[in-house]
Structure formats: structure tokens, C-alpha cells
Amino acid sequence: MSRLAPQPGRNTPAPPGLSRAFGLSRGSVALSGEAFEEPNWRSEGMGRKEPLLEEMVILLGPLLLVFMLGLGLAPLSLAKDEDRYTHFLTQHYDAKPKGRDGRYCESIMKQRGLTRPCKEVNTFIHGTRNDIKAICNDKNGEPYNNFRRSKSPFQITTCKHKGGSNRPPCGYRATAGFRTIAVACENGLPVHFDESFIITSQ
Ligand code: U2P
């Protein structure tokens, strides 16, 4: 009887690379006295990964997840700082003040939503937005404790509650001045007014 040649697609042993990739070369079958490797499809399945690939997925998977979470959270935190900056401008920025006296304070404090309850002290800065923002970098600021102090002075008006009830209508006194100021910065943006300093001549 003639020897049967191995039939491609039937009992042909898979090439070594393929065998590894698909988890072959487990079982064997004898055909006319010759042993052929037969894939062990049932026990290993088509989806079996390379051990090295598996290890990489296990090791790098969590790292990738943290990286993706970081990418997703960074814009959220930036958006939050933008909101705080907008809030800072509402509370402390007035480009063109009128009067800078008690009536000015009473009117602007109400207009900016700072009278429910009456805020005790609040300063309005009358510079440009760019000069105020620049306090958070070297252009117009320097470190001052946990805050940043402006290099240049600003025209400011500080409104102080006259006292009594903290419910509206709120009475204020105004102090106008030309002073350096200290602010807190987050991600390069001012978010809190800390204090102002009388400029002493050197
Ligand atoms: O001190 C309480 C809050 O009052 C505001 N403040 C304080 C001192 C000052 O000279 N000017 C002034 O506006 C600050 O308000 P914030 O910016 O935090 O809303 C300070 O926190």
C-alpha cells in the first residue's frame, strides 16, 4: 500500500509560528503509521494569546487606564479653575468705577451678588485684566507666602461693611488707594484676593 501524503487542510502539521499563535501542536494522530500533529482546538481555543502578550496586557492595562483617566480629568480641573477665575473677576474686578465712595460700594456689592448676606470686606481692582492675570507669572508677580504679590501697584477700592445686621440692605464705607496686592493663583489664574499693601516710598 502506498504511503499517504499529508493533505493540506486536513492532517497537515501547522508551521511552527502558526502552531504557537493558535495553540496547536498538542494532540497527534497517526495516519498510515506516521504521526501528525493535530490542533487541540477544544481545550485551547482560537483566542489564546501569546504568554508575552498576555503579560504585557496585564502589566500595561492598568497603566493605560490611569493615563486615560488623567487625560480625561485634566480638562475638568482646568475648567474648574476657569470658573474660579470668572468668579474672582465678578467679585474683584471693575475696570471703570464711578465714585469710589460708600454709594459706589453699596451699589456694586449688590450688583455683584455680595450682599446675601452682606460680605464684610471686598476689594475691587481697577486695572486691566491682563495686568491682574500677570501677577500669577513673573511678568507682574512674585511669591509671597502661599500667594503672589503684584510687582506693580493697582488702583483699588476696598468696601467695608458698616456693621449691624448682615442682611440687606448693606451699608458700606469705601477706601480708595493705589496699592500692591496679594492674590492666590491656580493654574496661572487669580482665584482669591488676599490683601493689599500701602506703598511705602524707599
Ligand atoms: O477676608 C475674607 C475675604 O474678604 C476678601 N478680602 C479680604 C481682604 C481684602 O483686603 N480684600 C478682600 O476682598 C477676600 O475674599 P475672596 O477673594 O476670598 O472672595 C477674603 O477671603
PDB file of C-alpha atoms and ligand atoms in Angstrom:
ATOM      1  CA  MET A   1       0.000   0.000   0.000  1.00  0.00           C
ATOM      2  CA  SER A   2       1.318   3.414  -0.915  1.00  0.00           C
ATOM      3  CA  ARG A   3       2.105   5.964   1.776  1.00  0.00           C
ATOM      4  CA  LEU A   4      -0.481   8.700   2.056  1.00  0.00           C
ATOM      5  CA  ALA A   5       0.914  12.176   1.519  1.00  0.00           C
ATOM      6  CA  PRO A   6      -0.217  14.681   4.167  1.00  0.00           C
ATOM      7  CA  GLN A   7      -3.276  16.568   2.843  1.00  0.00           C
ATOM      8  CA  PRO A   8      -3.187  20.335   3.270  1.00  0.00           C
ATOM      9  CA  GLY A   9      -6.053  21.471   5.469  1.00  0.00           C
ATOM     10  CA  ARG A  10      -6.642  18.029   6.910  1.00  0.00           C
ATOM     11  CA  ASN A  11      -3.840  16.461   8.853  1.00  0.00           C
ATOM     12  CA  THR A  12      -1.021  18.702   7.743  1.00  0.00           C
ATOM     13  CA  PRO A  13       1.006  19.893  10.724  1.00  0.00           C
ATOM     14  CA  ALA A  14       0.799  23.651  11.022  1.00  0.00           C
ATOM     15  CA  PRO A  15       4.001  25.657  10.563  1.00  0.00           C
ATOM     16  CA  PRO A  16       5.746  26.321  13.906  1.00  0.00           C
ATOM     17  CA  GLY A  17       4.782  30.023  14.028  1.00  0.00           C
ATOM     18  CA  LEU A  18       1.127  29.327  13.378  1.00  0.00           C
ATOM     19  CA  SER A  19       1.118  26.470  15.820  1.00  0.00           C
ATOM     20  CA  ARG A  20       2.267  28.782  18.577  1.00  0.00           C
ATOM     21  CA  ALA A  21      -0.152  31.524  17.620  1.00  0.00           C
ATOM     22  CA  PHE A  22      -3.199  29.290  17.616  1.00  0.00           C
ATOM     23  CA  GLY A  23      -2.233  26.896  20.420  1.00  0.00           C
ATOM     24  CA  LEU A  24      -1.687  23.979  18.143  1.00  0.00           C
ATOM     25  CA  SER A  25       0.721  21.008  18.417  1.00  0.00           C
ATOM     26  CA  ARG A  26      -0.962  19.358  21.339  1.00  0.00           C
ATOM     27  CA  GLY A  27      -2.627  16.197  20.161  1.00  0.00           C
ATOM     28  CA  SER A  28      -1.323  13.953  17.426  1.00  0.00           C
ATOM     29  CA  VAL A  29      -2.918  11.474  15.080  1.00  0.00           C
ATOM     30  CA  ALA A  30      -1.370   8.504  13.396  1.00  0.00           C
ATOM     31  CA  LEU A  31      -2.151   8.133   9.763  1.00  0.00           C
ATOM     32  CA  SER A  32      -0.678   5.129   7.929  1.00  0.00           C
ATOM     33  CA  GLY A  33       1.952   4.711  10.566  1.00  0.00           C
ATOM     34  CA  GLU A  34       3.001   8.388  10.516  1.00  0.00           C
ATOM     35  CA  ALA A  35       2.276  10.746  13.404  1.00  0.00           C
ATOM     36  CA  PHE A  36       0.790  14.102  12.551  1.00  0.00           C
ATOM     37  CA  GLU A  37       0.294  16.949  14.988  1.00  0.00           C
ATOM     38  CA  GLU A  38      -3.360  17.741  15.426  1.00  0.00           C
ATOM     39  CA  PRO A  39      -4.622  21.043  16.805  1.00  0.00           C
ATOM     40  CA  ASN A  40      -6.202  20.809  20.198  1.00  0.00           C
ATOM     41  CA  TRP A  41      -8.999  23.231  19.345  1.00  0.00           C
ATOM     42  CA  ARG A  42     -11.331  22.284  22.154  1.00  0.00           C
ATOM     43  CA  SER A  43      -9.022  22.743  25.106  1.00  0.00           C
ATOM     44  CA  GLU A  44      -7.161  25.876  23.964  1.00  0.00           C
ATOM     45  CA  GLY A  45      -9.472  27.679  21.589  1.00  0.00           C
ATOM     46  CA  MET A  46      -8.679  30.088  18.743  1.00  0.00           C
ATOM     47  CA  GLY A  47      -8.361  33.152  21.012  1.00  0.00           C
ATOM     48  CA  ARG A  48      -5.364  32.023  23.074  1.00  0.00           C
ATOM     49  CA  LYS A  49      -2.785  34.824  23.385  1.00  0.00           C
ATOM     50  CA  GLU A  50       0.979  34.617  23.424  1.00  0.00           C
ATOM     51  CA  PRO A  51       2.221  34.458  27.055  1.00  0.00           C
ATOM     52  CA  LEU A  52       4.383  37.570  26.457  1.00  0.00           C
ATOM     53  CA  LEU A  53       1.406  39.464  25.027  1.00  0.00           C
ATOM     54  CA  GLU A  54      -0.707  38.365  27.978  1.00  0.00           C
ATOM     55  CA  GLU A  55       1.891  39.651  30.429  1.00  0.00           C
ATOM     56  CA  MET A  56       2.100  42.974  28.585  1.00  0.00           C
ATOM     57  CA  VAL A  57      -1.685  43.375  28.718  1.00  0.00           C
ATOM     58  CA  ILE A  58      -1.699  42.579  32.468  1.00  0.00           C
ATOM     59  CA  LEU A  59       1.157  44.992  33.209  1.00  0.00           C
ATOM     60  CA  LEU A  60       0.292  47.824  30.856  1.00  0.00           C
ATOM     61  CA  GLY A  61      -3.515  47.623  31.112  1.00  0.00           C
ATOM     62  CA  PRO A  62      -3.810  49.429  34.492  1.00  0.00           C
ATOM     63  CA  LEU A  63      -1.164  51.994  33.434  1.00  0.00           C
ATOM     64  CA  LEU A  64      -3.103  52.714  30.270  1.00  0.00           C
ATOM     65  CA  LEU A  65      -6.294  53.089  32.312  1.00  0.00           C
ATOM     66  CA  VAL A  66      -4.630  55.610  34.688  1.00  0.00           C
ATOM     67  CA  PHE A  67      -3.240  57.517  31.683  1.00  0.00           C
ATOM     68  CA  MET A  68      -6.659  57.680  30.030  1.00  0.00           C
ATOM     69  CA  LEU A  69      -8.278  58.814  33.304  1.00  0.00           C
ATOM     70  CA  GLY A  70      -5.595  61.528  33.632  1.00  0.00           C
ATOM     71  CA  LEU A  71      -6.302  62.721  30.113  1.00  0.00           C
ATOM     72  CA  GLY A  72      -9.993  62.892  30.922  1.00  0.00           C
ATOM     73  CA  LEU A  73      -9.611  64.654  34.317  1.00  0.00           C
ATOM     74  CA  ALA A  74      -7.054  67.343  33.320  1.00  0.00           C
ATOM     75  CA  PRO A  75      -9.523  69.359  31.206  1.00  0.00           C
ATOM     76  CA  LEU A  76     -12.101  69.063  34.027  1.00  0.00           C
ATOM     77  CA  SER A  77      -9.678  70.590  36.541  1.00  0.00           C
ATOM     78  CA  LEU A  78      -8.733  73.367  34.081  1.00  0.00           C
ATOM     79  CA  ALA A  79     -12.418  74.141  33.529  1.00  0.00           C
ATOM     80  CA  LYS A  80     -12.872  74.361  37.315  1.00  0.00           C
ATOM     81  CA  ASP A  81     -10.018  76.902  37.586  1.00  0.00           C
ATOM     82  CA  GLU A  82     -11.531  78.922  34.728  1.00  0.00           C
ATOM     83  CA  ASP A  83     -14.799  79.027  36.720  1.00  0.00           C
ATOM     84  CA  ARG A  84     -12.944  80.222  39.847  1.00  0.00           C
ATOM     85  CA  TYR A  85     -11.190  82.914  37.776  1.00  0.00           C
ATOM     86  CA  THR A  86     -14.539  84.115  36.383  1.00  0.00           C
ATOM     87  CA  HIS A  87     -15.876  84.194  39.959  1.00  0.00           C
ATOM     88  CA  PHE A  88     -12.767  86.175  41.030  1.00  0.00           C
ATOM     89  CA  LEU A  89     -13.403  88.749  38.273  1.00  0.00           C
ATOM     90  CA  THR A  90     -17.063  89.079  39.319  1.00  0.00           C
ATOM     91  CA  GLN A  91     -16.067  89.719  42.926  1.00  0.00           C
ATOM     92  CA  HIS A  92     -12.926  91.802  42.487  1.00  0.00           C
ATOM     93  CA  TYR A  93     -12.687  93.398  39.065  1.00  0.00           C
ATOM     94  CA  ASP A  94     -14.235  96.690  37.993  1.00  0.00           C
ATOM     95  CA  ALA A  95     -12.489  98.371  35.071  1.00  0.00           C
ATOM     96  CA  LYS A  96     -14.389 101.678  35.176  1.00  0.00           C
ATOM     97  CA  PRO A  97     -15.539 102.545  38.699  1.00  0.00           C
ATOM     98  CA  LYS A  98     -17.845 105.515  39.331  1.00  0.00           C
ATOM     99  CA  GLY A  99     -17.251 107.479  42.530  1.00  0.00           C
ATOM    100  CA  ARG A 100     -15.254 105.005  44.646  1.00  0.00           C
ATOM    101  CA  ASP A 101     -17.215 106.098  47.728  1.00  0.00           C
ATOM    102  CA  GLY A 102     -19.802 104.488  50.042  1.00  0.00           C
ATOM    103  CA  ARG A 103     -22.575 104.750  47.450  1.00  0.00           C
ATOM    104  CA  TYR A 104     -20.323 103.115  44.837  1.00  0.00           C
ATOM    105  CA  CYS A 105     -19.631 100.235  47.255  1.00  0.00           C
ATOM    106  CA  GLU A 106     -23.298  99.769  48.180  1.00  0.00           C
ATOM    107  CA  SER A 107     -24.321  99.692  44.551  1.00  0.00           C
ATOM    108  CA  ILE A 108     -21.547  97.429  43.178  1.00  0.00           C
ATOM    109  CA  MET A 109     -21.630  94.997  46.136  1.00  0.00           C
ATOM    110  CA  LYS A 110     -25.349  94.469  45.481  1.00  0.00           C
ATOM    111  CA  GLN A 111     -24.871  94.279  41.706  1.00  0.00           C
ATOM    112  CA  ARG A 112     -22.146  91.576  42.052  1.00  0.00           C
ATOM    113  CA  GLY A 113     -24.262  89.427  44.397  1.00  0.00           C
ATOM    114  CA  LEU A 114     -22.196  90.032  47.554  1.00  0.00           C
ATOM    115  CA  THR A 115     -24.984  91.206  49.859  1.00  0.00           C
ATOM    116  CA  ARG A 116     -26.843  87.998  50.722  1.00  0.00           C
ATOM    117  CA  PRO A 117     -25.510  88.026  53.415  1.00  0.00           C
ATOM    118  CA  CYS A 118     -23.510  91.304  53.445  1.00  0.00           C
ATOM    119  CA  LYS A 119     -19.852  90.400  52.775  1.00  0.00           C
ATOM    120  CA  GLU A 120     -17.654  92.036  55.447  1.00  0.00           C
ATOM    121  CA  VAL A 121     -14.734  93.180  53.241  1.00  0.00           C
ATOM    122  CA  ASN A 122     -14.332  93.174  49.482  1.00  0.00           C
ATOM    123  CA  THR A 123     -11.790  94.852  47.239  1.00  0.00           C
ATOM    124  CA  PHE A 124     -12.346  95.951  43.640  1.00  0.00           C
ATOM    125  CA  ILE A 125      -9.310  96.240  41.359  1.00  0.00           C
ATOM    126  CA  HIS A 126      -9.439  98.869  38.612  1.00  0.00           C
ATOM    127  CA  GLY A 127      -6.577  97.734  36.373  1.00  0.00           C
ATOM    128  CA  THR A 128      -6.572  95.705  33.181  1.00  0.00           C
ATOM    129  CA  ARG A 129      -7.399  92.008  33.239  1.00  0.00           C
ATOM    130  CA  ASN A 130      -4.026  91.214  31.654  1.00  0.00           C
ATOM    131  CA  ASP A 131      -2.086  93.092  34.369  1.00  0.00           C
ATOM    132  CA  ILE A 132      -4.028  91.239  37.067  1.00  0.00           C
ATOM    133  CA  LYS A 133      -3.501  87.840  35.388  1.00  0.00           C
ATOM    134  CA  ALA A 134       0.221  88.625  35.040  1.00  0.00           C
ATOM    135  CA  ILE A 135       0.544  88.619  38.877  1.00  0.00           C
ATOM    136  CA  CYS A 136       0.402  84.817  38.549  1.00  0.00           C
ATOM    137  CA  ASN A 137       3.613  84.792  36.495  1.00  0.00           C
ATOM    138  CA  ASP A 138       6.941  86.615  36.591  1.00  0.00           C
ATOM    139  CA  LYS A 139       5.704  89.455  34.386  1.00  0.00           C
ATOM    140  CA  ASN A 140       3.916  91.200  37.237  1.00  0.00           C
ATOM    141  CA  GLY A 141       4.187  88.929  40.279  1.00  0.00           C
ATOM    142  CA  GLU A 142       6.498  87.367  42.839  1.00  0.00           C
ATOM    143  CA  PRO A 143       5.994  84.712  45.540  1.00  0.00           C
ATOM    144  CA  TYR A 144       4.540  85.988  48.800  1.00  0.00           C
ATOM    145  CA  ASN A 145       3.968  83.232  51.414  1.00  0.00           C
ATOM    146  CA  ASN A 146       1.446  80.911  49.720  1.00  0.00           C
ATOM    147  CA  PHE A 147       0.274  83.765  47.494  1.00  0.00           C
ATOM    148  CA  ARG A 148       1.610  86.040  44.737  1.00  0.00           C
ATOM    149  CA  ARG A 149       2.274  89.721  45.286  1.00  0.00           C
ATOM    150  CA  SER A 150       1.992  92.178  42.410  1.00  0.00           C
ATOM    151  CA  LYS A 151       5.123  93.987  41.260  1.00  0.00           C
ATOM    152  CA  SER A 152       3.093  96.952  40.045  1.00  0.00           C
ATOM    153  CA  PRO A 153       0.524  98.872  42.120  1.00  0.00           C
ATOM    154  CA  PHE A 154      -3.160  98.966  41.151  1.00  0.00           C
ATOM    155  CA  GLN A 155      -5.938 101.462  41.702  1.00  0.00           C
ATOM    156  CA  ILE A 156      -8.229  99.648  44.155  1.00  0.00           C
ATOM    157  CA  THR A 157     -11.339 100.340  46.233  1.00  0.00           C
ATOM    158  CA  THR A 158     -11.945  98.328  49.397  1.00  0.00           C
ATOM    159  CA  CYS A 159     -15.535  98.182  50.639  1.00  0.00           C
ATOM    160  CA  LYS A 160     -16.045  97.539  54.370  1.00  0.00           C
ATOM    161  CA  HIS A 161     -19.394  96.653  55.894  1.00  0.00           C
ATOM    162  CA  LYS A 162     -20.523  99.395  58.331  1.00  0.00           C
ATOM    163  CA  GLY A 163     -21.707  96.775  60.830  1.00  0.00           C
ATOM    164  CA  GLY A 164     -25.087  95.842  62.249  1.00  0.00           C
ATOM    165  CA  SER A 165     -27.263  93.262  60.531  1.00  0.00           C
ATOM    166  CA  ASN A 166     -25.647  91.202  57.803  1.00  0.00           C
ATOM    167  CA  ARG A 167     -28.918  91.138  55.896  1.00  0.00           C
ATOM    168  CA  PRO A 168     -29.577  93.575  53.044  1.00  0.00           C
ATOM    169  CA  PRO A 169     -29.695  96.499  52.590  1.00  0.00           C
ATOM    170  CA  CYS A 170     -25.938  96.504  53.373  1.00  0.00           C
ATOM    171  CA  GLY A 171     -24.164  99.766  54.271  1.00  0.00           C
ATOM    172  CA  TYR A 172     -20.502 100.146  53.191  1.00  0.00           C
ATOM    173  CA  ARG A 173     -17.573 102.505  53.665  1.00  0.00           C
ATOM    174  CA  ALA A 174     -15.041 102.848  50.883  1.00  0.00           C
ATOM    175  CA  THR A 175     -11.261 103.203  50.981  1.00  0.00           C
ATOM    176  CA  ALA A 176      -9.708 104.134  47.653  1.00  0.00           C
ATOM    177  CA  GLY A 177      -5.975 103.619  47.142  1.00  0.00           C
ATOM    178  CA  PHE A 178      -3.095 102.846  44.825  1.00  0.00           C
ATOM    179  CA  ARG A 179      -1.534  99.673  46.190  1.00  0.00           C
ATOM    180  CA  THR A 180       0.295  96.447  45.501  1.00  0.00           C
ATOM    181  CA  ILE A 181      -1.942  93.417  46.069  1.00  0.00           C
ATOM    182  CA  ALA A 182      -1.622  89.738  47.045  1.00  0.00           C
ATOM    183  CA  VAL A 183      -3.733  87.093  45.319  1.00  0.00           C
ATOM    184  CA  ALA A 184      -3.916  83.305  45.235  1.00  0.00           C
ATOM    185  CA  CYS A 185      -3.343  81.699  41.813  1.00  0.00           C
ATOM    186  CA  GLU A 186      -4.449  78.339  40.402  1.00  0.00           C
ATOM    187  CA  ASN A 187      -3.054  77.144  37.082  1.00  0.00           C
ATOM    188  CA  GLY A 188      -1.820  80.652  36.273  1.00  0.00           C
ATOM    189  CA  LEU A 189      -5.124  82.359  37.095  1.00  0.00           C
ATOM    190  CA  PRO A 190      -6.024  84.554  40.110  1.00  0.00           C
ATOM    191  CA  VAL A 191      -8.773  82.941  42.189  1.00  0.00           C
ATOM    192  CA  HIS A 192      -8.747  84.771  45.568  1.00  0.00           C
ATOM    193  CA  PHE A 193      -7.934  88.294  46.798  1.00  0.00           C
ATOM    194  CA  ASP A 194      -5.823  88.138  49.954  1.00  0.00           C
ATOM    195  CA  GLU A 195      -4.691  91.634  50.947  1.00  0.00           C
ATOM    196  CA  SER A 196      -3.364  94.958  49.749  1.00  0.00           C
ATOM    197  CA  PHE A 197      -0.285  96.893  50.850  1.00  0.00           C
ATOM    198  CA  ILE A 198       0.242 100.610  51.186  1.00  0.00           C
ATOM    199  CA  ILE A 199       3.224 101.506  49.031  1.00  0.00           C
ATOM    200  CA  THR A 200       5.958 102.913  51.236  1.00  0.00           C
ATOM    201  CA  SER A 201       8.443 105.225  49.484  1.00  0.00           C
ATOM    202  CA  GLN A 202      12.007 103.884  49.576  1.00  0.00           C
TER     203      GLN A 202
HETATM  204  O1  U2P B   1     -11.179  88.072  54.472  1.00  0.00           O
HETATM  205  C1  U2P B   1     -12.318  87.449  53.942  1.00  0.00           C
HETATM  206  C2  U2P B   1     -12.434  87.672  52.445  1.00  0.00           C
HETATM  207  O2  U2P B   1     -12.571  89.059  52.160  1.00  0.00           O
HETATM  208  C3  U2P B   1     -11.987  89.349  50.911  1.00  0.00           C
HETATM  209  N1  U2P B   1     -10.973  90.400  51.120  1.00  0.00           N
HETATM  210  C4  U2P B   1     -10.169  90.425  52.213  1.00  0.00           C
HETATM  211  C5  U2P B   1      -9.261  91.452  52.420  1.00  0.00           C
HETATM  212  C6  U2P B   1      -9.150  92.489  51.488  1.00  0.00           C
HETATM  213  O3  U2P B   1      -8.341  93.434  51.598  1.00  0.00           O
HETATM  214  N2  U2P B   1      -9.987  92.430  50.398  1.00  0.00           N
HETATM  215  C7  U2P B   1     -10.882  91.430  50.168  1.00  0.00           C
HETATM  216  O4  U2P B   1     -11.586  91.407  49.142  1.00  0.00           O
HETATM  217  C8  U2P B   1     -11.419  88.060  50.372  1.00  0.00           C
HETATM  218  O5  U2P B   1     -12.434  87.492  49.537  1.00  0.00           O
HETATM  219  P1  U2P B   1     -12.236  86.361  48.418  1.00  0.00           P
HETATM  220  O6  U2P B   1     -11.341  86.871  47.348  1.00  0.00           O
HETATM  221  O7  U2P B   1     -11.644  85.165  49.093  1.00  0.00           O
HETATM  222  O8  U2P B   1     -13.642  86.116  47.939  1.00  0.00           O
HETATM  223  C9  U2P B   1     -11.208  87.265  51.665  1.00  0.00           C
HETATM  224  O9  U2P B   1     -11.188  85.883  51.521  1.00  0.00           O
END
